[in-house]
Short mmCIF file of C-alpha atoms and ligand atoms in Angstrom, two decimals:
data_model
loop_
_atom_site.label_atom_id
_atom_site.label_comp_id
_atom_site.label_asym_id
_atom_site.label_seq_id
_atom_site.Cartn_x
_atom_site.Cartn_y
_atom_site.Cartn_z
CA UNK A 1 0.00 0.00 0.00
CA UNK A 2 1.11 3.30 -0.75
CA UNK A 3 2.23 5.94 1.65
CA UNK A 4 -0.75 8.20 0.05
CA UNK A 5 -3.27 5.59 0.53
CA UNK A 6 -2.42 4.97 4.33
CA UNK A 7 -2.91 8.31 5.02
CA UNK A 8 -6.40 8.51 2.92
CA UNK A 9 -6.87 5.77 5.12
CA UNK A 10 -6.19 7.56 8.31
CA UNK A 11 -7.89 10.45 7.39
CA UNK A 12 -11.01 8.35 7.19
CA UNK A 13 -10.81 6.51 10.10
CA UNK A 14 -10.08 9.98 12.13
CA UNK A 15 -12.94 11.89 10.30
CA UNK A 16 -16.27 10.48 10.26
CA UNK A 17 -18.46 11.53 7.41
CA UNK A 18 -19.53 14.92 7.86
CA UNK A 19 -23.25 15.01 8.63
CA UNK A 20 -23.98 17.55 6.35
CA UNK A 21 -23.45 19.23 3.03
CA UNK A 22 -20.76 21.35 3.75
CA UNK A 23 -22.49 23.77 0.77
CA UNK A 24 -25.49 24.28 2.54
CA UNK A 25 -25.88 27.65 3.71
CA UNK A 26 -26.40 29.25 7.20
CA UNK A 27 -29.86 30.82 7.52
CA UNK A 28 -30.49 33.73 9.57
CA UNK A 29 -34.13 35.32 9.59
CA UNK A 30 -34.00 38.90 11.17
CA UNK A 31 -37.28 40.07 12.02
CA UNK A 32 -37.91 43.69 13.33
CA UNK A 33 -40.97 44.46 15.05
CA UNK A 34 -42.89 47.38 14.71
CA UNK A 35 -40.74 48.62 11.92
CA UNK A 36 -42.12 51.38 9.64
CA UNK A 37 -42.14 50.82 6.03
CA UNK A 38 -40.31 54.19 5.50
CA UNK A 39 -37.71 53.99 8.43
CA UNK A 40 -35.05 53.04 7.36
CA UNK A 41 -32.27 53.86 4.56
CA UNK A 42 -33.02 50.71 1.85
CA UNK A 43 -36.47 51.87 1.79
CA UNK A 44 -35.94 55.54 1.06
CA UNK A 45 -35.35 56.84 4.80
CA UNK A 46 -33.17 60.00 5.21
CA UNK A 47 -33.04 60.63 8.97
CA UNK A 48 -32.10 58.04 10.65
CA UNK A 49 -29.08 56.02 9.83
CA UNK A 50 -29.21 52.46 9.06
CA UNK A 51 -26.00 51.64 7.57
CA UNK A 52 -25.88 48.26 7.88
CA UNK A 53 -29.28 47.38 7.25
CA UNK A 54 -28.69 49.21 4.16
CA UNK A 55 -25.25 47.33 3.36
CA UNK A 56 -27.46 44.16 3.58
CA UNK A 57 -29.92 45.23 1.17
CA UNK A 58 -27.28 46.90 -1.22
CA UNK A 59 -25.47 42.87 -1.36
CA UNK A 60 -29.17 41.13 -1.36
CA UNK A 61 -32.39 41.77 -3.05
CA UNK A 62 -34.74 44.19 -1.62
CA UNK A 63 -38.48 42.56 -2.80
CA UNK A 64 -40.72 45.92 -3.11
CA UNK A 65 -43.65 43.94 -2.33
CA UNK A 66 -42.87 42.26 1.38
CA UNK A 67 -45.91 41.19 3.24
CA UNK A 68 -46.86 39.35 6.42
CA UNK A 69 -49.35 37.14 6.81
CA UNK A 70 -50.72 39.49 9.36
CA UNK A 71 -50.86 42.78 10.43
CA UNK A 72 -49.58 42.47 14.19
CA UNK A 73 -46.94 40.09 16.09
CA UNK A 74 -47.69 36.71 17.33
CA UNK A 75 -49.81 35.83 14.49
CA UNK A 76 -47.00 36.50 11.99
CA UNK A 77 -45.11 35.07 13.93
CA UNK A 78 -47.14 31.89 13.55
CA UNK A 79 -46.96 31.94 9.91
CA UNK A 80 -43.42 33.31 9.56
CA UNK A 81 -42.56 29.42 11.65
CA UNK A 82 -44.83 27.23 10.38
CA UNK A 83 -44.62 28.56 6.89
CA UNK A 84 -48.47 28.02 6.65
CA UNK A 85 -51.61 30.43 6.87
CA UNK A 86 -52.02 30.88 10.48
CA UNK A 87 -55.47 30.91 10.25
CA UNK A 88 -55.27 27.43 9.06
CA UNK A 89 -54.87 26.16 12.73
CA UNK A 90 -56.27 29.08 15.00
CA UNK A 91 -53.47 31.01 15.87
CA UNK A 92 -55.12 34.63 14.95
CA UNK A 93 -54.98 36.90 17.72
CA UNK A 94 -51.85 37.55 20.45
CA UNK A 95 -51.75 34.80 23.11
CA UNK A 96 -52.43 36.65 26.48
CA UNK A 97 -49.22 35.52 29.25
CA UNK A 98 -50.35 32.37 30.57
CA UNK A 99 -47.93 30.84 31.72
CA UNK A 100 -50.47 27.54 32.78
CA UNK A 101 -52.01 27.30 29.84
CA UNK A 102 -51.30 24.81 27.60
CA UNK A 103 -53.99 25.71 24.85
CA UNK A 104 -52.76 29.42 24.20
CA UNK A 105 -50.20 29.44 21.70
CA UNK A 106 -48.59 27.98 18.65
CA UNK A 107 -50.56 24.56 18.48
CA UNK A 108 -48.33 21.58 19.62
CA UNK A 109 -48.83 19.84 16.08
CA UNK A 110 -47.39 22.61 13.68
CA UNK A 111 -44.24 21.77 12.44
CA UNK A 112 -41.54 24.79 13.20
CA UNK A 113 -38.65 25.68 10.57
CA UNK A 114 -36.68 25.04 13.66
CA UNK A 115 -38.05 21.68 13.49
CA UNK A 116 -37.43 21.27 10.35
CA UNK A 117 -33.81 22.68 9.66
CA UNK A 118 -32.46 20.98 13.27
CA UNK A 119 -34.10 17.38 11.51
CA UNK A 120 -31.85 18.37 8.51
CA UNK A 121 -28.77 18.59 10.47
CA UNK A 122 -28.49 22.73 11.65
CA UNK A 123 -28.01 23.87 14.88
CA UNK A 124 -30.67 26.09 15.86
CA UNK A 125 -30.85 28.72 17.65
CA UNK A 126 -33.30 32.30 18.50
CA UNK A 127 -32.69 34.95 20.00
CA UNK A 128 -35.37 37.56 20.91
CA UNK A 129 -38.69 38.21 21.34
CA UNK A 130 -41.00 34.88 21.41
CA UNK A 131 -44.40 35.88 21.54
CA UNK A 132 -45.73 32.09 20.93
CA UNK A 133 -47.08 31.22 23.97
CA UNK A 134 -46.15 31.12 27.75
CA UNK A 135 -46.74 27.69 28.64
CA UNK A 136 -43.15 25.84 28.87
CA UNK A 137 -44.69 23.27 26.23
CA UNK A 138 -44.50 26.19 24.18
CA UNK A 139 -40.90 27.11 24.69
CA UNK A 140 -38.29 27.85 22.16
CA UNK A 141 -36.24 24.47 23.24
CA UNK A 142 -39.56 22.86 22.79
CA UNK A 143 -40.06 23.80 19.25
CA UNK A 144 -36.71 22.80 17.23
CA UNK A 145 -34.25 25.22 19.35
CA UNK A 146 -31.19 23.65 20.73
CA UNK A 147 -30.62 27.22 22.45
CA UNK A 148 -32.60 30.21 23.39
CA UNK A 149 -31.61 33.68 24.47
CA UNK A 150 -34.76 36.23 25.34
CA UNK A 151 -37.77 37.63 25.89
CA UNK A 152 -40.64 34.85 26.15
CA UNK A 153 -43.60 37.60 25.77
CA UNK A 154 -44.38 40.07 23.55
CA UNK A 155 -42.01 42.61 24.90
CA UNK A 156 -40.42 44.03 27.19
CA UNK A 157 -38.47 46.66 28.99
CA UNK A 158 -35.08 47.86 27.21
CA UNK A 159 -33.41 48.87 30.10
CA UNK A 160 -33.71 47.28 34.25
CA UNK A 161 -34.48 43.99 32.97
CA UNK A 162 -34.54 42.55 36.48
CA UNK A 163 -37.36 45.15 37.66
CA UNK A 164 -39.75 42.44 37.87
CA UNK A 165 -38.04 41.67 41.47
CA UNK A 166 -39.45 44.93 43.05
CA UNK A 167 -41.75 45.84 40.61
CA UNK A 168 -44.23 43.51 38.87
CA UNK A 169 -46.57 45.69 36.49
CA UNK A 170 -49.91 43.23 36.23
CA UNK A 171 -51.26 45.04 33.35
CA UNK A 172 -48.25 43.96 31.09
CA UNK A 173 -46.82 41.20 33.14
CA UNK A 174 -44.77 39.87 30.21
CA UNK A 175 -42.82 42.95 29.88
CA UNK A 176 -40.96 42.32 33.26
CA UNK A 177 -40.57 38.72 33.57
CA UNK A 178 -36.73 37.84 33.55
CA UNK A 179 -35.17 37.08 30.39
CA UNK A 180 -33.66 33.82 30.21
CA UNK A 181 -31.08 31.72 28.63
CA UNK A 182 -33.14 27.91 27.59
CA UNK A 183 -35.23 28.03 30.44
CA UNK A 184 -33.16 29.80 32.80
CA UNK A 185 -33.80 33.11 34.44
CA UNK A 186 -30.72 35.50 33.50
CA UNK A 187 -29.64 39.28 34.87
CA UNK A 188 -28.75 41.07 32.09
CA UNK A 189 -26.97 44.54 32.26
CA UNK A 190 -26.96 45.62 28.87
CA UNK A 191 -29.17 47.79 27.20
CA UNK A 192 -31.90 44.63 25.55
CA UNK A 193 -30.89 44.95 21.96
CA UNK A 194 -27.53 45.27 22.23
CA UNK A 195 -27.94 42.31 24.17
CA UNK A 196 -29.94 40.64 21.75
CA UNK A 197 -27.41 41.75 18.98
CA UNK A 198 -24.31 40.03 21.19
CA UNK A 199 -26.18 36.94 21.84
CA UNK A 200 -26.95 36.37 18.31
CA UNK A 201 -22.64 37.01 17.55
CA UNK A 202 -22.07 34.88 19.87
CA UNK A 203 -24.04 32.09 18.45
CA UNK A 204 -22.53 32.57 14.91
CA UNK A 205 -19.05 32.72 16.35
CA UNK A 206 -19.86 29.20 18.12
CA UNK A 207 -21.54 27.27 15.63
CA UNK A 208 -19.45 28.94 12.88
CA UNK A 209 -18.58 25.48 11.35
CA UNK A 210 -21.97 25.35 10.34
CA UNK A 211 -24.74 24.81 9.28
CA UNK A 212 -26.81 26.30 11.93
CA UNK A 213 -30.28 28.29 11.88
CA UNK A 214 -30.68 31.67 13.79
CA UNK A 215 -33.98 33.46 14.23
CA UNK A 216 -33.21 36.58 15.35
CA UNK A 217 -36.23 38.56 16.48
CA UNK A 218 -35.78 41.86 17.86
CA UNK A 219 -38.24 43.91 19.57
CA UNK A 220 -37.46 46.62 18.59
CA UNK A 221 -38.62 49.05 17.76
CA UNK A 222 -41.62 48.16 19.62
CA UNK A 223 -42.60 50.38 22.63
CA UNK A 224 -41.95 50.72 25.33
CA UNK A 225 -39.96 53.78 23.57
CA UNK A 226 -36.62 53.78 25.55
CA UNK A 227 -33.29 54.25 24.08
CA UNK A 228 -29.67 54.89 25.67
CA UNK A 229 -27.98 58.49 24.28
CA UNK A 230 -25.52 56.61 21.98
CA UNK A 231 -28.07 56.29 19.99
CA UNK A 232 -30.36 59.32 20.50
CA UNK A 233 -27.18 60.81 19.88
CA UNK A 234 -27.34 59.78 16.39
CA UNK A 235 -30.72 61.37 15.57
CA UNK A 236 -30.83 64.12 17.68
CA UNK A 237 -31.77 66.37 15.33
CA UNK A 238 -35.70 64.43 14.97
CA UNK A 239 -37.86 66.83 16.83
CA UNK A 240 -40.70 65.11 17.47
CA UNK A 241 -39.45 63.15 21.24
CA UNK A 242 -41.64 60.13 20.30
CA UNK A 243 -39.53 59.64 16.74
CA UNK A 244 -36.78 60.60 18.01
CA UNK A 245 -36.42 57.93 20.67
CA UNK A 246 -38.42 55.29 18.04
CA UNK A 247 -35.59 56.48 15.17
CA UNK A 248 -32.80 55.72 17.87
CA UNK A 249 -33.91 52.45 18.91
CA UNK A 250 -34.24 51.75 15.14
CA UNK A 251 -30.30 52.71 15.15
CA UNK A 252 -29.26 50.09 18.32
CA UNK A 253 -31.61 47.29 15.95
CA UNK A 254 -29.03 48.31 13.23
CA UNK A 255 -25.99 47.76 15.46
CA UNK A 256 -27.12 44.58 16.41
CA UNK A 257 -27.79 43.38 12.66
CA UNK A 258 -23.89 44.73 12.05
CA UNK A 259 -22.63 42.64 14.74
CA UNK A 260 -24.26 40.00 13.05
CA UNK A 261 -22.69 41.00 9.59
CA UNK A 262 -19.49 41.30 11.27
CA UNK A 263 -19.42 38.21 12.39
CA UNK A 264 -20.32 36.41 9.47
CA UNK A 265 -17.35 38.35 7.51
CA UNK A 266 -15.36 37.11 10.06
CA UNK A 267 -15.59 33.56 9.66
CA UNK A 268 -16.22 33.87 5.75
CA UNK A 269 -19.46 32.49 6.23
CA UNK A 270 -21.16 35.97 4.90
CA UNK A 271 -21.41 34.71 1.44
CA UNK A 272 -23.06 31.08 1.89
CA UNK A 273 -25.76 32.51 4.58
CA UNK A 274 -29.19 33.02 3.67
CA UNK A 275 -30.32 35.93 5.25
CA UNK A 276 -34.03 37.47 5.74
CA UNK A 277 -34.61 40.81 7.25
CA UNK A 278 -38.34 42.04 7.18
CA UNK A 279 -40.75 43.55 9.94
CA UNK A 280 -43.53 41.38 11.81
CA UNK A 281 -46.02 44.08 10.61
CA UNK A 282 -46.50 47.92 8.88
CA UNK A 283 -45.84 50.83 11.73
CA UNK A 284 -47.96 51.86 14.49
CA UNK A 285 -47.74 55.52 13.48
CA UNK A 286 -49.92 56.93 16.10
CA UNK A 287 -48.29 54.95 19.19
CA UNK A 288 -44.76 55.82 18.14
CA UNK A 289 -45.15 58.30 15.45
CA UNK A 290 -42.90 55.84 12.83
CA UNK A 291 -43.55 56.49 9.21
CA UNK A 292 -45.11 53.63 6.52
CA UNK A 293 -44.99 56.39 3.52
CA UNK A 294 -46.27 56.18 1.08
CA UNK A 295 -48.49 53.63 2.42
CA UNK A 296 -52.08 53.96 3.90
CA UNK A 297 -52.81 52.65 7.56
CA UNK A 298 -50.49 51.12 9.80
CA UNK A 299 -50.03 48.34 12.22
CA UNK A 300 -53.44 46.31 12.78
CA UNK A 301 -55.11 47.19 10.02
CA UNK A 302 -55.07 45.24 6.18
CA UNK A 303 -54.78 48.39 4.14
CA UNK A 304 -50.64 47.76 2.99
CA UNK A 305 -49.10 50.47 5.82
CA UNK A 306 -50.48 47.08 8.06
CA UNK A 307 -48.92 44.36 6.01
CA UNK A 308 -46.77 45.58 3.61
CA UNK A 309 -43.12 45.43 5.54
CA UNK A 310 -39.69 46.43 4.76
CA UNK A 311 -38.12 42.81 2.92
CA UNK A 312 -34.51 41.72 1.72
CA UNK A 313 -33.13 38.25 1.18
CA UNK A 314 -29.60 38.17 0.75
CA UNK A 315 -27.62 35.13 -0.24
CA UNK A 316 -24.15 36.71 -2.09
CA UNK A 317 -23.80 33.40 -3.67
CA UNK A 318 -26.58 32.36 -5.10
CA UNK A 319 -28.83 35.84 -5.30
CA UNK A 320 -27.51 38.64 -7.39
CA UNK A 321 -27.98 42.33 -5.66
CA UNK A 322 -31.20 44.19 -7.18
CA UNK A 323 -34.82 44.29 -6.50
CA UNK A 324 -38.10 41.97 -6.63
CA UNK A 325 -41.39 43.52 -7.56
CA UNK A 326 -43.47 40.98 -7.47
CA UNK A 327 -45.70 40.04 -4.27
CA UNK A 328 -43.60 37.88 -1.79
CA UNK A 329 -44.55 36.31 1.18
CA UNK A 330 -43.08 35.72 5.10
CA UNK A 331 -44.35 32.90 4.43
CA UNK A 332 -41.90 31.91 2.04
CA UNK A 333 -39.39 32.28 4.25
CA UNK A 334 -40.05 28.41 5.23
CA UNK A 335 -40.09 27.04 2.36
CA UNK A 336 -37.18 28.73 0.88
CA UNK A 337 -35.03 28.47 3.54
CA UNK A 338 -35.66 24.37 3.63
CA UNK A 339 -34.98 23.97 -0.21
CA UNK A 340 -31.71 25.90 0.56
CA UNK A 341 -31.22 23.53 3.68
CA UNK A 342 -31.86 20.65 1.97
CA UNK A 343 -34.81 19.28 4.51
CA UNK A 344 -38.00 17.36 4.32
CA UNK A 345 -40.84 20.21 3.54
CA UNK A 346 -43.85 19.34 5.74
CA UNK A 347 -47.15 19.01 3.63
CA UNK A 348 -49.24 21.87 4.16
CA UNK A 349 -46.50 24.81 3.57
CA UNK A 350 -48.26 27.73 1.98
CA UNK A 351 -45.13 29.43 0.45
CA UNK A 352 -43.03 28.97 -2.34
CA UNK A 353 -39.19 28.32 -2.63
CA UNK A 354 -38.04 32.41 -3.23
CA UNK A 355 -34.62 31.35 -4.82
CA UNK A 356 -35.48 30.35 -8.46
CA UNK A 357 -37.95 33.38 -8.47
CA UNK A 358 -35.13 36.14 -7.19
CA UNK A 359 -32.95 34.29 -10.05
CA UNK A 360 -35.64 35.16 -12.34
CA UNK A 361 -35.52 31.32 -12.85
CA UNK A 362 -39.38 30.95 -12.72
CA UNK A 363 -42.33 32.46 -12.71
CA UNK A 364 -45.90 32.65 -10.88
CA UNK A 365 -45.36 34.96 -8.49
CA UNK A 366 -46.54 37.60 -10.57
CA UNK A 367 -50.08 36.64 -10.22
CA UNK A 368 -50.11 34.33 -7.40
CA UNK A 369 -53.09 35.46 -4.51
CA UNK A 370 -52.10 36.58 -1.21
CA UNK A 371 -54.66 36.58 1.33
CA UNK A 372 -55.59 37.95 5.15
CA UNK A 373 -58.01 37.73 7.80
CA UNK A 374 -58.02 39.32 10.98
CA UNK A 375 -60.36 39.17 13.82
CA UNK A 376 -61.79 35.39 12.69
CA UNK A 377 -63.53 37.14 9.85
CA UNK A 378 -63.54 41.01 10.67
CA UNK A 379 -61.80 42.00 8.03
CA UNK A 380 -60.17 40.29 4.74
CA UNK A 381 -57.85 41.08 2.08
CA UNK A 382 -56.26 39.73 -1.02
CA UNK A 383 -54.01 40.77 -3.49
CA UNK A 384 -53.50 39.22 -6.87
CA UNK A 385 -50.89 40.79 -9.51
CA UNK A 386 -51.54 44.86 -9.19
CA UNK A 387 -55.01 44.37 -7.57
CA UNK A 388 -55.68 44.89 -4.01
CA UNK A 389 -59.31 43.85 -2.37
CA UNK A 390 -59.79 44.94 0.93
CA UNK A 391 -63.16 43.95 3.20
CA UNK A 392 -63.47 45.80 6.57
CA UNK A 393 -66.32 44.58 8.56
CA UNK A 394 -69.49 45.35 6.96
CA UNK A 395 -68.45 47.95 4.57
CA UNK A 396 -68.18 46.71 0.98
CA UNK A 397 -65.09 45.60 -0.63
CA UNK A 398 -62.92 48.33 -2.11
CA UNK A 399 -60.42 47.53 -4.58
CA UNK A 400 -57.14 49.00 -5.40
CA UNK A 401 -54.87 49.27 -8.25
CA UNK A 402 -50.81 49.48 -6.42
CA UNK A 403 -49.04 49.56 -9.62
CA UNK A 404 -50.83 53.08 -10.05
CA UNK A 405 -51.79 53.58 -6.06
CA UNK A 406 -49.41 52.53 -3.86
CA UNK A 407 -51.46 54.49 -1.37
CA UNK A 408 -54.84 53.08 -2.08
CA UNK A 409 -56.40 56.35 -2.21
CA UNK A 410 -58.29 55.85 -4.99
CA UNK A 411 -61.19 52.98 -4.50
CA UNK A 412 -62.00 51.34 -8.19
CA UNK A 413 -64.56 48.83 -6.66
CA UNK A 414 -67.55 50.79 -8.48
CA UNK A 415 -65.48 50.61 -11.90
CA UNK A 416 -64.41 46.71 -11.95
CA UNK A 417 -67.08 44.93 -10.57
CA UNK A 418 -66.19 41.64 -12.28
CA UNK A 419 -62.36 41.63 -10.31
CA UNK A 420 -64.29 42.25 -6.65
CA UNK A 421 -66.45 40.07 -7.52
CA UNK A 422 -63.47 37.35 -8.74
CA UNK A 423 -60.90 38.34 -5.64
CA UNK A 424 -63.70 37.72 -3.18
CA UNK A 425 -64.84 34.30 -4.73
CA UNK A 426 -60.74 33.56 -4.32
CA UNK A 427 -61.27 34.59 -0.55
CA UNK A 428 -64.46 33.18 0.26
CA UNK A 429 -62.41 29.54 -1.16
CA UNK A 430 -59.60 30.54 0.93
CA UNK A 431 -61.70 31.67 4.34
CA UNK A 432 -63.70 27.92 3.78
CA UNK A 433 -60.65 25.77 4.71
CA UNK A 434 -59.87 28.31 7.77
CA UNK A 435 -60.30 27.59 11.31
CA UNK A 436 -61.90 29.80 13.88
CA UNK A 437 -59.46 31.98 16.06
CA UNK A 438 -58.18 29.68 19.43
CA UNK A 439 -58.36 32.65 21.70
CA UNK A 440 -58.98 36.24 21.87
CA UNK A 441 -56.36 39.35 21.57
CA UNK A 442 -55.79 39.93 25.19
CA UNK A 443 -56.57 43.02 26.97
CA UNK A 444 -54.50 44.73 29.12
CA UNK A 445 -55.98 44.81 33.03
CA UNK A 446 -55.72 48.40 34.30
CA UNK A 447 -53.21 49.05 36.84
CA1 CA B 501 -45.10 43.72 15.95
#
């Protein structure tokens, strides 16, 4: 035997077969909460910086038409992880904190991408904001997360994280529970998303070798509005003391997403990582005074300023920098993420693989139909190529041309009759294989 072949032989016997692809790229899904469409530099923003966000957009595609599948948190949320309708299985409304409840939050029989990816061979990991029930059945670890680093609620305060020691507030009980590490209560010093932004370094840095899964879900720039002077610093000149403080929380969610960047560079892992960075739903411009220009409405509502979300996949080698105009989905995300992964899809998925599309490899998304429901049935929408229909309670359906009115000022249901009447049939077939809503928003006790 030759010399070479004993130590081909070695080699083998000292490395066993890697368990996966070593091609398969990282995934990272950044999701911002509460972000305005306008707010920040990719999407047009002048006033308050976002360089990094920006840099990720200006090496990945920015897709024009982002939505969620909902216009607030946990419900996107729902659909964002399951990569289905949420509707389909009840999760509709924002599970209330209860923590002994086993039947509020994301139902025990949906499939996660966690799940999914961790079956394929990633590590997984989140870091953030959960929002997917209390119940420890419902934790992170329990749903395809080898590790966990967060905020179990829906939010929570930025700074005096351990407040909840002298302090419990009942009306928002979620916002000062400890954060924890897995299951573990943690102190935690730093100001939250700089936190969250470390954590989520950290994890690149120790599963750098790959492939892992990180759902990073800030949120921010949800209220409470609180922001250290670093970064009010950096927008100081915003008058307005509600944007102000929004715009420079918006700036430390930029930081954090740079550590992440940096990171990746690092380790030469920025080019083979799938990366999605969109907003669980349009601004709340009245609570925080954010900005969804030009769009009408905002958070809550199905008019686009409440579903229509800053969007960018980035994947430097496989997706060449530019833009997407046609309709895309967060509930793609799923779906696209496990092609690039290489996992089982679970039946059901809603979404479509993004990467052939963003290649300009295939077609169909041009006219596929996206659809909403809020409030088990309150209101609807749908939107099919450049048409918009939009159902708010009893009113009648209004229709909307975006490719001429982004802004949906100007209502053409009296003119085209026949393409209400065609976008509602489309919804009424969707709506029929929907489930009623589990629970009920929660609202908050007074104090
Ligand atoms: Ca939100």
């Amino acid at each position: 035997m030759t010399r070479a072949c004993l130590i081909g032989l070695a080699l083998a016997a000292a490395t066993p077969a890697p368990a996966a692809d070593p091609a398969r790229p990282n995934v990272v899904v950044i999701v911002a909460d509460d972000l305005g469409y306008a707010d920040v530099g990719f999407q047009g923003c002048k006033d308050i910086p976002t360089p990094h966000l920006d840099a990720l957009a200006g090496g990945g595609v920015v897709c024009t038409g982002g939505y969620v599948s909902h216009p607030f948190c946990s419900p996107t949320r729902a659909g964002l992880m399951t990569g289905r309708y949420q509707h389909r299985f009840g999760h509709e409304n924002n599970p209330a904190w209860l923590p002994d409840d086993k039947a509020v939050g994301l139902p025990l029989d949906q499939v996660t991408l966690a799940d999914a990816l961790k079956k394929a061979g990633y590590r997984t990991g989140a870091v953030g904001k959960w929002h997917l029930g209390a119940h420890p059945a419902f934790h992170p670890n329990r749903r395809g997360f080898d590790d966990y680093f967060g905020l179990l609620g829906g939010g929570h305060q930025y700074f005096d994280h351990n407040r909840f020691k002298t302090d419990p507030d009942r009306a928002r009980q979620e916002y000062f529970i400890p954060l924890v590490r897995n299951e573990k209560p943690v102190e935690e010093a730093a100001y939250l998303t700089d936190a969250l932004g470390r954590e989520a370094a950290a994890f690149v840095e120790a599963h750098r070798k790959g492939p892992f899964f990180l759902y990073l879900a800030f949120n921010a720039p949800h209220t409470p509005l609180q922001a250290p002077e670093k970064y009010l610093a950096r927008v100081k000149d915003l008058k307005d003391e509600k944007l102000r403080t929004y715009a420079a929380m918006v700036c430390g969610l930029d930081d954090a997403v740079g550590a992440v960047a940096a990171k990746l560079r690092e380790h030469g892992l920025d080019r083979n990582t799938l990366i999605f960075f969109l907003s669980d739903n349009g601004g709340p411009v009245a609570v925080t005074n954010c900005r969804n220009t030009p769009l009408r409405g905002a958070k809550g509502q199905l008019y686009e300023g409440g579903v229509r979300v800053p969007f960018v996949v980035s994947w430097p080698d496989r997706l060449k920098p530019g833009r997407f105009d046609h309709p895309v989905s967060s509930l793609d995300i799923f779906p696209t993420a496990l092609a690039a992964g290489g996992g089982e899809a679970p039946k059901g998925l809603d979404g479509v693989d993004l990467v052939p599309h963003l290649q300009g490899k295939a077609a169909g998304l041009a006219d596929r139909t996206l659809f909403w429901r809020t409030g088990g049935g309150q209101s609807f929408a749908a939107r099919k190529g450049p048409l918009k229909y939009v159902r708010v309670g009893k009113q009648p359906a209004e229709l909307y041309d975006l490719a001429a009115d982004a802004a949906e000022a100007a209502d053409l249901a009296g003119k085209r009759p026949e393409a209400v009447a065609a976008l509602g049939k489309e919804l009424d077939a969707w709506n029929a294989a929907l489930v009623e809503p589990r629970w009920q928003n929660p609202t908050p006790k007074k104090k």
